[in-house]
CSV table of C-alpha atoms and ligand atoms in Angstrom, one decimal:
chain,number,residue,atom,x,y,z
A,1,MET,CA,0.3,0.0,0.7
A,2,PRO,CA,1.6,3.5,-0.8
A,3,GLU,CA,2.0,4.9,2.0
A,4,ARG,CA,-0.3,7.9,3.0
A,5,PRO,CA,0.4,11.8,1.7
A,6,PHE,CA,1.0,13.9,4.8
A,7,ILE,CA,-2.2,15.0,6.1
A,8,ILE,CA,-3.5,18.4,7.7
A,9,VAL,CA,-6.0,18.5,9.8
A,10,ALA,CA,-8.2,21.6,11.3
A,11,ILE,CA,-9.8,21.1,14.2
A,12,ASP,CA,-12.9,24.5,15.5
A,13,GLY,CA,-15.1,25.0,18.1
A,14,GLY,CA,-15.7,26.8,21.6
A,15,ALA,CA,-14.2,27.1,25.0
A,16,ALA,CA,-15.0,23.1,26.1
A,17,SER,CA,-16.5,22.9,23.7
A,18,GLY,CA,-14.0,19.0,23.9
A,19,LYS,CA,-11.4,20.1,21.3
A,20,SER,CA,-7.7,19.5,23.9
A,21,SER,CA,-9.0,15.5,24.4
A,22,THR,CA,-9.2,15.1,20.3
A,23,SER,CA,-7.0,16.5,19.1
A,24,ARG,CA,-3.8,14.7,21.4
A,25,THR,CA,-5.7,11.5,21.3
A,26,LEU,CA,-5.9,11.9,17.8
A,27,SER,CA,-2.8,13.1,17.8
A,28,GLU,CA,-1.5,10.0,19.2
A,29,ARG,CA,-4.0,6.9,16.8
A,30,LEU,CA,-2.6,8.7,14.3
A,31,HIS,CA,0.6,9.6,13.9
A,32,LEU,CA,0.3,13.9,14.2
A,33,LEU,CA,1.9,16.6,15.6
A,34,HIS,CA,-0.5,17.9,17.9
A,35,VAL,CA,-1.1,22.3,17.9
A,36,ASP,CA,-3.3,23.3,20.5
A,37,THR,CA,-3.2,27.6,18.7
A,38,GLY,CA,-5.4,28.1,21.6
A,39,SER,CA,-2.1,27.8,23.8
A,40,PHE,CA,-0.3,30.8,21.6
A,41,TYR,CA,-3.2,32.6,22.7
A,42,ARG,CA,-2.6,32.7,25.1
A,43,ALA,CA,1.2,32.4,26.1
A,44,ILE,CA,0.8,36.0,24.2
A,45,THR,CA,-1.8,37.4,26.6
A,46,ALA,CA,0.4,34.9,29.8
A,47,GLU,CA,3.2,38.4,28.5
A,48,LEU,CA,1.5,41.0,27.8
A,49,LEU,CA,0.6,41.1,31.1
A,50,ARG,CA,3.7,40.1,32.9
A,51,ARG,CA,4.8,43.6,29.8
A,52,GLY,CA,2.0,45.8,32.6
A,53,LEU,CA,0.0,45.8,28.5
A,54,SER,CA,-3.6,46.2,28.6
A,55,PRO,CA,-6.0,45.1,25.6
A,56,ALA,CA,-6.3,49.3,25.8
A,57,ASP,CA,-3.2,50.2,25.2
A,58,LEU,CA,-3.2,49.2,20.9
A,59,PRO,CA,0.4,50.9,20.1
A,60,ALA,CA,2.1,50.0,22.4
A,61,VAL,CA,0.4,46.0,22.1
A,62,GLN,CA,1.2,46.4,18.7
A,63,ALA,CA,4.5,47.4,18.6
A,64,ALA,CA,5.2,44.5,21.5
A,65,VAL,CA,3.6,42.1,19.3
A,66,ALA,CA,5.0,42.8,16.1
A,67,THR,CA,9.0,42.2,18.1
A,68,LEU,CA,8.0,38.7,20.3
A,69,PRO,CA,10.5,36.4,19.5
A,70,PHE,CA,8.7,32.8,18.8
A,71,GLY,CA,9.7,29.7,18.2
A,72,THR,CA,9.0,26.6,18.9
A,73,ARG,CA,10.3,22.8,20.6
A,74,VAL,CA,8.0,19.8,20.1
A,75,GLU,CA,7.6,17.9,23.2
A,76,GLY,CA,5.3,14.0,22.8
A,77,ARG,CA,3.6,14.6,20.4
A,78,SER,CA,2.7,19.0,21.6
A,79,ALA,CA,3.9,21.8,19.4
A,80,ARG,CA,4.9,24.0,22.4
A,81,MET,CA,5.1,27.8,21.7
A,82,GLU,CA,8.7,29.4,23.2
A,83,ILE,CA,8.9,32.9,24.0
A,84,GLY,CA,12.8,34.0,23.7
A,85,GLY,CA,12.8,30.4,24.1
A,86,ARG,CA,11.0,30.1,27.4
A,87,VAL,CA,7.7,27.9,26.9
A,88,ALA,CA,5.3,29.0,29.0
A,89,GLY,CA,3.6,27.7,31.9
A,90,ASP,CA,0.8,26.7,33.5
A,91,GLU,CA,0.2,30.3,34.1
A,92,ILE,CA,-1.5,30.6,30.6
A,93,ARG,CA,-4.8,28.4,32.4
A,94,SER,CA,-4.7,31.2,34.9
A,95,ARG,CA,-8.6,33.6,34.8
A,96,GLU,CA,-6.6,37.0,34.9
A,97,VAL,CA,-5.2,34.5,30.9
A,98,ASN,CA,-8.8,33.6,30.9
A,99,GLU,CA,-10.5,36.5,31.5
A,100,HIS,CA,-8.5,38.7,29.1
A,101,VAL,CA,-7.1,36.2,26.3
A,102,SER,CA,-10.0,37.2,24.3
A,103,HIS,CA,-9.3,40.3,24.2
A,104,PHE,CA,-5.3,40.1,22.7
A,105,ALA,CA,-6.8,37.3,20.3
A,106,ALA,CA,-9.7,40.2,19.1
A,107,ILE,CA,-6.7,42.5,18.0
A,108,PRO,CA,-5.7,42.5,14.5
A,109,ALA,CA,-2.1,43.0,15.0
A,110,VAL,CA,-1.8,39.7,17.2
A,111,ARG,CA,-4.3,37.4,14.5
A,112,THR,CA,-1.3,39.0,12.1
A,113,ALA,CA,1.6,37.9,14.4
A,114,LEU,CA,0.3,34.5,15.2
A,115,LEU,CA,-0.6,34.1,10.8
A,116,ALA,CA,2.4,32.6,9.8
A,117,TYR,CA,3.7,31.7,12.8
A,118,GLN,CA,0.7,29.3,13.1
A,119,ARG,CA,1.0,27.8,9.1
A,120,GLY,CA,4.8,27.6,10.0
A,121,GLN,CA,3.9,24.3,12.1
A,122,ALA,CA,3.3,21.8,9.4
A,123,ALA,CA,7.0,22.6,8.4
A,124,VAL,CA,8.0,21.6,12.0
A,125,ALA,CA,5.8,18.3,11.8
A,126,ARG,CA,7.1,17.0,9.1
A,127,GLN,CA,11.2,18.2,10.5
A,128,HIS,CA,9.9,15.7,13.2
A,129,GLN,CA,9.2,13.4,11.3
A,130,PHE,CA,4.9,13.9,11.9
A,131,LYS,CA,2.5,11.6,9.2
A,132,GLY,CA,0.7,15.3,9.8
A,133,LEU,CA,-1.0,17.9,12.6
A,134,VAL,CA,-3.9,17.9,13.8
A,135,MET,CA,-4.3,21.6,14.8
A,136,GLU,CA,-6.7,23.4,17.2
A,137,GLY,CA,-8.5,25.9,17.8
A,138,ARG,CA,-11.5,28.8,16.9
A,139,ASP,CA,-10.4,30.6,12.9
A,140,ILE,CA,-8.6,26.6,11.5
A,141,GLY,CA,-10.5,25.6,8.7
A,142,SER,CA,-11.5,29.3,8.3
A,143,VAL,CA,-7.5,31.1,7.9
A,144,ILE,CA,-5.6,28.9,9.0
A,145,PHE,CA,-5.8,26.2,7.2
A,146,PRO,CA,-8.7,26.4,4.7
A,147,ASP,CA,-7.4,23.5,2.3
A,148,ALA,CA,-7.0,21.6,5.6
A,149,ASP,CA,-7.6,17.7,3.8
A,150,PHE,CA,-10.4,17.0,7.1
A,151,ARG,CA,-12.0,20.4,8.4
A,152,PHE,CA,-13.9,19.6,12.3
A,153,PHE,CA,-16.5,21.7,13.9
A,154,LEU,CA,-16.8,20.6,18.1
A,155,GLN,CA,-19.9,21.1,19.6
A,156,ALA,CA,-21.2,20.6,23.2
A,157,ASP,CA,-24.6,21.7,25.2
A,158,PRO,CA,-23.1,25.2,27.8
A,159,VAL,CA,-24.2,23.0,30.2
A,160,GLU,CA,-21.2,20.1,30.1
A,161,ARG,CA,-19.4,22.1,28.9
A,162,ALA,CA,-18.9,24.4,32.0
A,163,ARG,CA,-19.1,21.3,33.6
A,164,ARG,CA,-16.5,20.2,32.4
A,165,ARG,CA,-13.8,23.0,33.0
A,166,ALA,CA,-14.9,22.8,36.5
A,167,SER,CA,-14.1,19.1,36.6
A,168,GLU,CA,-10.5,20.5,35.6
A,169,GLY,CA,-10.9,23.0,38.9
A,170,GLN,CA,-10.9,26.2,36.1
A,171,HIS,CA,-12.7,28.8,36.5
A,172,ASP,CA,-13.7,30.5,33.5
A,173,SER,CA,-17.0,32.6,31.7
A,174,ILE,CA,-16.9,30.1,28.8
A,175,SER,CA,-20.3,31.0,27.1
A,176,GLU,CA,-18.9,35.0,27.1
A,177,ARG,CA,-15.0,34.0,25.6
A,178,ASP,CA,-17.7,32.4,23.0
A,179,ARG,CA,-19.3,35.5,22.2
A,180,LEU,CA,-16.4,37.7,21.9
A,181,ASP,CA,-14.7,35.1,20.0
A,182,SER,CA,-17.4,34.6,18.4
A,183,SER,CA,-18.7,38.2,17.9
A,184,ARG,CA,-14.9,39.8,16.8
A,185,LYS,CA,-14.6,40.2,13.6
A,186,THR,CA,-11.9,39.6,12.1
A,187,SER,CA,-11.4,35.6,11.8
A,188,PRO,CA,-14.2,34.8,14.2
A,189,LEU,CA,-15.5,32.1,15.6
A,190,THR,CA,-17.3,29.9,13.2
A,191,ILE,CA,-18.7,26.3,11.2
A,192,PRO,CA,-16.2,26.2,8.5
A,193,ALA,CA,-17.1,25.9,5.3
A,194,GLY,CA,-17.3,21.8,4.6
A,195,ALA,CA,-16.5,21.3,8.0
A,196,THR,CA,-18.0,18.4,9.3
A,197,ALA,CA,-20.2,19.7,12.6
A,198,ILE,CA,-20.1,17.1,15.5
A,199,ASP,CA,-21.8,17.4,19.0
A,200,SER,CA,-19.9,16.3,22.5
A,201,THR,CA,-22.3,16.3,24.8
A,202,HIS,CA,-23.8,12.6,24.9
A,203,LEU,CA,-20.4,11.3,22.7
A,204,THR,CA,-17.6,10.0,25.4
A,205,LEU,CA,-13.7,10.9,24.2
A,206,GLU,CA,-13.1,7.5,21.7
A,207,GLN,CA,-16.3,8.4,20.0
A,208,VAL,CA,-15.8,11.5,19.4
A,209,VAL,CA,-12.6,10.3,18.4
A,210,ASP,CA,-13.2,7.5,16.4
A,211,ARG,CA,-15.5,9.5,14.3
A,212,LEU,CA,-12.6,11.6,13.3
A,213,VAL,CA,-10.2,9.1,12.3
A,214,ALA,CA,-12.9,6.7,10.4
A,215,GLN,CA,-13.2,10.0,8.3
A,216,ILE,CA,-9.6,9.5,7.7
A,217,GLU,CA,-8.7,6.4,7.1
A,218,GLY,CA,-12.5,5.9,4.7
A,219,ARG,CA,-11.2,8.9,2.6
A,220,ALA,CA,-7.2,8.1,2.3
A,221,SER,CA,-8.3,4.4,1.6
A,222,ARG,CA,-10.2,5.9,-1.3
A,223,VAL,CA,-7.1,8.0,-2.4
B,1,DC,O1,-9.5,26.4,23.1
B,1,DC,P1,-8.5,28.3,24.0
B,1,DC,O2,-9.8,28.1,24.7
B,1,DC,O3,-8.0,27.6,24.9
B,1,DC,O4,-8.5,29.5,23.3
B,1,DC,C1,-7.7,31.4,24.8
B,1,DC,C2,-9.0,31.9,23.6
B,1,DC,O5,-7.3,31.7,22.4
B,1,DC,C3,-10.1,32.2,23.1
B,1,DC,O6,-11.1,31.9,23.2
B,1,DC,C4,-9.2,33.0,21.8
B,1,DC,C5,-8.2,32.7,21.9
B,1,DC,N1,-7.9,31.9,20.1
B,1,DC,C6,-8.6,31.8,19.2
B,1,DC,O7,-9.0,33.7,18.5
B,1,DC,N2,-8.2,32.1,16.7
B,1,DC,C7,-7.5,30.4,18.1
B,1,DC,N3,-8.0,29.9,16.9
B,1,DC,C8,-7.3,29.8,19.1
B,1,DC,C9,-7.8,30.4,20.0
């Protein structure tokens, strides 16, 4: 059987919709690099807050993000963002970052600063001999990789999503972040054209991943 080509899988969805656990498990099943773009926006937010900036300080934010020295460290199957050679720690899941990340992510200069970096993860995956990459976020299938081989959109009932976050011990206003992420002008959270929507409310993680794998392997075997 011929070697399967390098594949790009885009997984979008709202806060706590199950993107991270799904993407991580899929990356293990198919030997893909796992790229969590929410962690990139979170790392930048933590860095800008550390510098004392607020999303209202537009010129200062624009100047700062244009010169942030990004790098990538591959740990296991995951791509971690380095800023100035340092990978951010647990502070990216703090209450302060949860409260600010959607505001910084709505700033076009922040998104522009991340565009090429995110697309460059495909080269990182190839360098590290992965069979492809699975990238999760809000605008992956619509903006970052509109030609992705596979596009999925995860949904879940808001009550179930709040329960999932609380079980992780996190304080996070999920619906407020979704409102901000869906209503911003630049690259809003949306179901990308041609994406398969999956509601995970009543599915286990394995069931969700099985659906993705079935679609990916079903198509790959027809090529
Ligand atoms: O996936 P997450 O909840 O960790 O993402 C944190 C925030 O980052 C989210 O509220 C909006 C922003 N984000 C974005 O604007 N675009 C992406 N591709 C990923 C995340």
